[in-house]
Amino acid sequence: RIRDFEDPVLLKAVLDRSVVKMEDFGPTDAAKLAWVLAKLQIRDRGDLWAALSKEAARKICDSGRFIDISMTAWAFAKAGQAERVLFGQLASAALDCSDLPPHTIAN
């Protein structure tokens, strides 16, 4: 977890609200939330990871934005939340991306 981050009440409130509002998230919002969860090493929120997986399959894979696809794949792998079906969908979506800026590939 991030050093000196010690507000579990705030974190729980934000994560609980995220589950409720997940359908309103855009592809980048969902990708960034996945990244934050992985960075904070939050693995015990199966409800949130499941909702993110559903949104990733529905929105991120269809967005055509390589950065959202790669950020989501990294987050799920880093958090140990890898799902074969989701990674297959992310890989297919990445292959369909036509505009890959050099810095995106390097990341």
JSON list of C-alpha atoms in Angstrom, two decimals:
[
{"chain": "A", "resi": 1, "resn": "ARG", "atom": "CA", "xyz": [0.00, 0.00, 0.00]},
{"chain": "A", "resi": 2, "resn": "ILE", "atom": "CA", "xyz": [1.00, 3.61, -0.35]},
{"chain": "A", "resi": 3, "resn": "ARG", "atom": "CA", "xyz": [3.14, 4.70, 2.56]},
{"chain": "A", "resi": 4, "resn": "ASP", "atom": "CA", "xyz": [1.45, 7.08, 5.02]},
{"chain": "A", "resi": 5, "resn": "PHE", "atom": "CA", "xyz": [-2.01, 6.46, 3.57]},
{"chain": "A", "resi": 6, "resn": "GLU", "atom": "CA", "xyz": [-3.98, 5.75, 6.71]},
{"chain": "A", "resi": 7, "resn": "ASP", "atom": "CA", "xyz": [-7.63, 6.65, 6.15]},
{"chain": "A", "resi": 8, "resn": "PRO", "atom": "CA", "xyz": [-9.44, 3.33, 5.78]},
{"chain": "A", "resi": 9, "resn": "VAL", "atom": "CA", "xyz": [-12.85, 4.94, 6.39]},
{"chain": "A", "resi": 10, "resn": "LEU", "atom": "CA", "xyz": [-12.44, 7.33, 3.47]},
{"chain": "A", "resi": 11, "resn": "LEU", "atom": "CA", "xyz": [-11.02, 4.61, 1.25]},
{"chain": "A", "resi": 12, "resn": "LYS", "atom": "CA", "xyz": [-13.91, 2.25, 2.05]},
{"chain": "A", "resi": 13, "resn": "ALA", "atom": "CA", "xyz": [-16.46, 5.00, 1.35]},
{"chain": "A", "resi": 14, "resn": "VAL", "atom": "CA", "xyz": [-14.89, 5.82, -2.03]},
{"chain": "A", "resi": 15, "resn": "LEU", "atom": "CA", "xyz": [-14.66, 2.16, -3.03]},
{"chain": "A", "resi": 16, "resn": "ASP", "atom": "CA", "xyz": [-18.21, 1.41, -1.91]},
{"chain": "A", "resi": 17, "resn": "ARG", "atom": "CA", "xyz": [-19.49, 4.35, -3.94]},
{"chain": "A", "resi": 18, "resn": "SER", "atom": "CA", "xyz": [-17.43, 3.26, -6.94]},
{"chain": "A", "resi": 19, "resn": "VAL", "atom": "CA", "xyz": [-19.26, -0.08, -7.05]},
{"chain": "A", "resi": 20, "resn": "VAL", "atom": "CA", "xyz": [-22.61, 1.73, -7.07]},
{"chain": "A", "resi": 21, "resn": "LYS", "atom": "CA", "xyz": [-21.58, 4.24, -9.78]},
{"chain": "A", "resi": 22, "resn": "MET", "atom": "CA", "xyz": [-19.58, 1.85, -11.97]},
{"chain": "A", "resi": 23, "resn": "GLU", "atom": "CA", "xyz": [-22.12, 1.90, -14.79]},
{"chain": "A", "resi": 24, "resn": "ASP", "atom": "CA", "xyz": [-21.64, 5.66, -15.10]},
{"chain": "A", "resi": 25, "resn": "PHE", "atom": "CA", "xyz": [-17.87, 5.32, -15.54]},
{"chain": "A", "resi": 26, "resn": "GLY", "atom": "CA", "xyz": [-16.33, 5.85, -18.94]},
{"chain": "A", "resi": 27, "resn": "PRO", "atom": "CA", "xyz": [-13.58, 3.55, -20.23]},
{"chain": "A", "resi": 28, "resn": "THR", "atom": "CA", "xyz": [-10.78, 5.76, -18.88]},
{"chain": "A", "resi": 29, "resn": "ASP", "atom": "CA", "xyz": [-12.48, 6.10, -15.49]},
{"chain": "A", "resi": 30, "resn": "ALA", "atom": "CA", "xyz": [-12.71, 2.32, -15.15]},
{"chain": "A", "resi": 31, "resn": "ALA", "atom": "CA", "xyz": [-9.11, 1.83, -16.29]},
{"chain": "A", "resi": 32, "resn": "LYS", "atom": "CA", "xyz": [-7.84, 4.42, -13.79]},
{"chain": "A", "resi": 33, "resn": "LEU", "atom": "CA", "xyz": [-9.83, 2.88, -10.95]},
{"chain": "A", "resi": 34, "resn": "ALA", "atom": "CA", "xyz": [-8.34, -0.52, -11.75]},
{"chain": "A", "resi": 35, "resn": "TRP", "atom": "CA", "xyz": [-4.88, 1.07, -11.75]},
{"chain": "A", "resi": 36, "resn": "VAL", "atom": "CA", "xyz": [-5.52, 2.72, -8.36]},
{"chain": "A", "resi": 37, "resn": "LEU", "atom": "CA", "xyz": [-6.76, -0.54, -6.84]},
{"chain": "A", "resi": 38, "resn": "ALA", "atom": "CA", "xyz": [-3.66, -2.36, -8.05]},
{"chain": "A", "resi": 39, "resn": "LYS", "atom": "CA", "xyz": [-1.34, 0.43, -6.91]},
{"chain": "A", "resi": 40, "resn": "LEU", "atom": "CA", "xyz": [-2.95, 0.46, -3.44]},
{"chain": "A", "resi": 41, "resn": "GLN", "atom": "CA", "xyz": [-2.74, -3.36, -3.40]},
{"chain": "A", "resi": 42, "resn": "ILE", "atom": "CA", "xyz": [-6.47, -3.73, -2.77]},
{"chain": "A", "resi": 43, "resn": "ARG", "atom": "CA", "xyz": [-7.17, -7.36, -3.49]},
{"chain": "A", "resi": 44, "resn": "ASP", "atom": "CA", "xyz": [-9.89, -8.09, -0.96]},
{"chain": "A", "resi": 45, "resn": "ARG", "atom": "CA", "xyz": [-12.69, -6.26, -2.79]},
{"chain": "A", "resi": 46, "resn": "GLY", "atom": "CA", "xyz": [-13.97, -9.00, -5.06]},
{"chain": "A", "resi": 47, "resn": "ASP", "atom": "CA", "xyz": [-17.18, -7.04, -5.66]},
{"chain": "A", "resi": 48, "resn": "LEU", "atom": "CA", "xyz": [-15.23, -4.12, -7.06]},
{"chain": "A", "resi": 49, "resn": "TRP", "atom": "CA", "xyz": [-12.91, -6.25, -9.18]},
{"chain": "A", "resi": 50, "resn": "ALA", "atom": "CA", "xyz": [-15.92, -8.13, -10.58]},
{"chain": "A", "resi": 51, "resn": "ALA", "atom": "CA", "xyz": [-17.67, -4.88, -11.48]},
{"chain": "A", "resi": 52, "resn": "LEU", "atom": "CA", "xyz": [-14.47, -3.59, -13.08]},
{"chain": "A", "resi": 53, "resn": "SER", "atom": "CA", "xyz": [-14.08, -6.80, -15.07]},
{"chain": "A", "resi": 54, "resn": "LYS", "atom": "CA", "xyz": [-17.61, -6.41, -16.41]},
{"chain": "A", "resi": 55, "resn": "GLU", "atom": "CA", "xyz": [-17.00, -2.76, -17.32]},
{"chain": "A", "resi": 56, "resn": "ALA", "atom": "CA", "xyz": [-13.65, -3.56, -18.88]},
{"chain": "A", "resi": 57, "resn": "ALA", "atom": "CA", "xyz": [-15.20, -6.16, -21.12]},
{"chain": "A", "resi": 58, "resn": "ARG", "atom": "CA", "xyz": [-18.04, -3.84, -22.04]},
{"chain": "A", "resi": 59, "resn": "LYS", "atom": "CA", "xyz": [-16.42, -0.41, -22.32]},
{"chain": "A", "resi": 60, "resn": "ILE", "atom": "CA", "xyz": [-12.63, -0.54, -22.27]},
{"chain": "A", "resi": 61, "resn": "CYS", "atom": "CA", "xyz": [-12.33, -3.23, -24.92]},
{"chain": "A", "resi": 62, "resn": "ASP", "atom": "CA", "xyz": [-14.67, -1.26, -27.18]},
{"chain": "A", "resi": 63, "resn": "SER", "atom": "CA", "xyz": [-12.98, 2.09, -26.59]},
{"chain": "A", "resi": 64, "resn": "GLY", "atom": "CA", "xyz": [-10.09, 1.49, -28.96]},
{"chain": "A", "resi": 65, "resn": "ARG", "atom": "CA", "xyz": [-7.78, 3.37, -26.59]},
{"chain": "A", "resi": 66, "resn": "PHE", "atom": "CA", "xyz": [-4.63, 1.36, -26.16]},
{"chain": "A", "resi": 67, "resn": "ILE", "atom": "CA", "xyz": [-3.65, 3.19, -22.96]},
{"chain": "A", "resi": 68, "resn": "ASP", "atom": "CA", "xyz": [-6.93, 2.18, -21.26]},
{"chain": "A", "resi": 69, "resn": "ILE", "atom": "CA", "xyz": [-6.54, -1.40, -22.45]},
{"chain": "A", "resi": 70, "resn": "SER", "atom": "CA", "xyz": [-2.92, -1.68, -21.31]},
{"chain": "A", "resi": 71, "resn": "MET", "atom": "CA", "xyz": [-3.58, 0.06, -17.97]},
{"chain": "A", "resi": 72, "resn": "THR", "atom": "CA", "xyz": [-6.44, -2.35, -17.26]},
{"chain": "A", "resi": 73, "resn": "ALA", "atom": "CA", "xyz": [-4.41, -5.42, -18.19]},
{"chain": "A", "resi": 74, "resn": "TRP", "atom": "CA", "xyz": [-1.54, -4.27, -15.97]},
{"chain": "A", "resi": 75, "resn": "ALA", "atom": "CA", "xyz": [-3.86, -3.56, -13.03]},
{"chain": "A", "resi": 76, "resn": "PHE", "atom": "CA", "xyz": [-5.64, -6.93, -13.16]},
{"chain": "A", "resi": 77, "resn": "ALA", "atom": "CA", "xyz": [-2.33, -8.78, -13.49]},
{"chain": "A", "resi": 78, "resn": "LYS", "atom": "CA", "xyz": [-0.63, -6.77, -10.72]},
{"chain": "A", "resi": 79, "resn": "ALA", "atom": "CA", "xyz": [-3.52, -7.37, -8.33]},
{"chain": "A", "resi": 80, "resn": "GLY", "atom": "CA", "xyz": [-3.69, -11.07, -9.08]},
{"chain": "A", "resi": 81, "resn": "GLN", "atom": "CA", "xyz": [-7.19, -10.69, -10.45]},
{"chain": "A", "resi": 82, "resn": "ALA", "atom": "CA", "xyz": [-6.35, -12.13, -13.86]},
{"chain": "A", "resi": 83, "resn": "GLU", "atom": "CA", "xyz": [-9.22, -13.75, -15.69]},
{"chain": "A", "resi": 84, "resn": "ARG", "atom": "CA", "xyz": [-8.55, -15.71, -18.85]},
{"chain": "A", "resi": 85, "resn": "VAL", "atom": "CA", "xyz": [-11.65, -14.40, -20.64]},
{"chain": "A", "resi": 86, "resn": "LEU", "atom": "CA", "xyz": [-10.97, -10.76, -19.77]},
{"chain": "A", "resi": 87, "resn": "PHE", "atom": "CA", "xyz": [-7.32, -10.99, -20.81]},
{"chain": "A", "resi": 88, "resn": "GLY", "atom": "CA", "xyz": [-8.38, -12.57, -24.10]},
{"chain": "A", "resi": 89, "resn": "GLN", "atom": "CA", "xyz": [-10.78, -9.70, -24.70]},
{"chain": "A", "resi": 90, "resn": "LEU", "atom": "CA", "xyz": [-8.14, -7.12, -23.78]},
{"chain": "A", "resi": 91, "resn": "ALA", "atom": "CA", "xyz": [-5.59, -8.78, -26.07]},
{"chain": "A", "resi": 92, "resn": "SER", "atom": "CA", "xyz": [-8.03, -8.81, -28.98]},
{"chain": "A", "resi": 93, "resn": "ALA", "atom": "CA", "xyz": [-8.91, -5.18, -28.36]},
{"chain": "A", "resi": 94, "resn": "ALA", "atom": "CA", "xyz": [-5.22, -4.23, -28.26]},
{"chain": "A", "resi": 95, "resn": "LEU", "atom": "CA", "xyz": [-4.64, -5.93, -31.59]},
{"chain": "A", "resi": 96, "resn": "ASP", "atom": "CA", "xyz": [-7.52, -3.93, -33.08]},
{"chain": "A", "resi": 97, "resn": "CYS", "atom": "CA", "xyz": [-5.98, -0.59, -32.07]},
{"chain": "A", "resi": 98, "resn": "SER", "atom": "CA", "xyz": [-4.87, 1.20, -35.21]},
{"chain": "A", "resi": 99, "resn": "ASP", "atom": "CA", "xyz": [-3.20, 4.27, -33.72]},
{"chain": "A", "resi": 100, "resn": "LEU", "atom": "CA", "xyz": [-0.42, 3.39, -31.30]},
{"chain": "A", "resi": 101, "resn": "PRO", "atom": "CA", "xyz": [1.74, 6.34, -30.30]},
{"chain": "A", "resi": 102, "resn": "PRO", "atom": "CA", "xyz": [5.35, 5.29, -29.65]},
{"chain": "A", "resi": 103, "resn": "HIS", "atom": "CA", "xyz": [5.22, 6.26, -25.97]},
{"chain": "A", "resi": 104, "resn": "THR", "atom": "CA", "xyz": [2.20, 3.99, -25.49]},
{"chain": "A", "resi": 105, "resn": "ILE", "atom": "CA", "xyz": [4.04, 0.97, -26.79]},
{"chain": "A", "resi": 106, "resn": "ALA", "atom": "CA", "xyz": [7.07, 1.84, -24.67]},
{"chain": "A", "resi": 107, "resn": "ASN", "atom": "CA", "xyz": [5.00, 1.92, -21.49]}
]
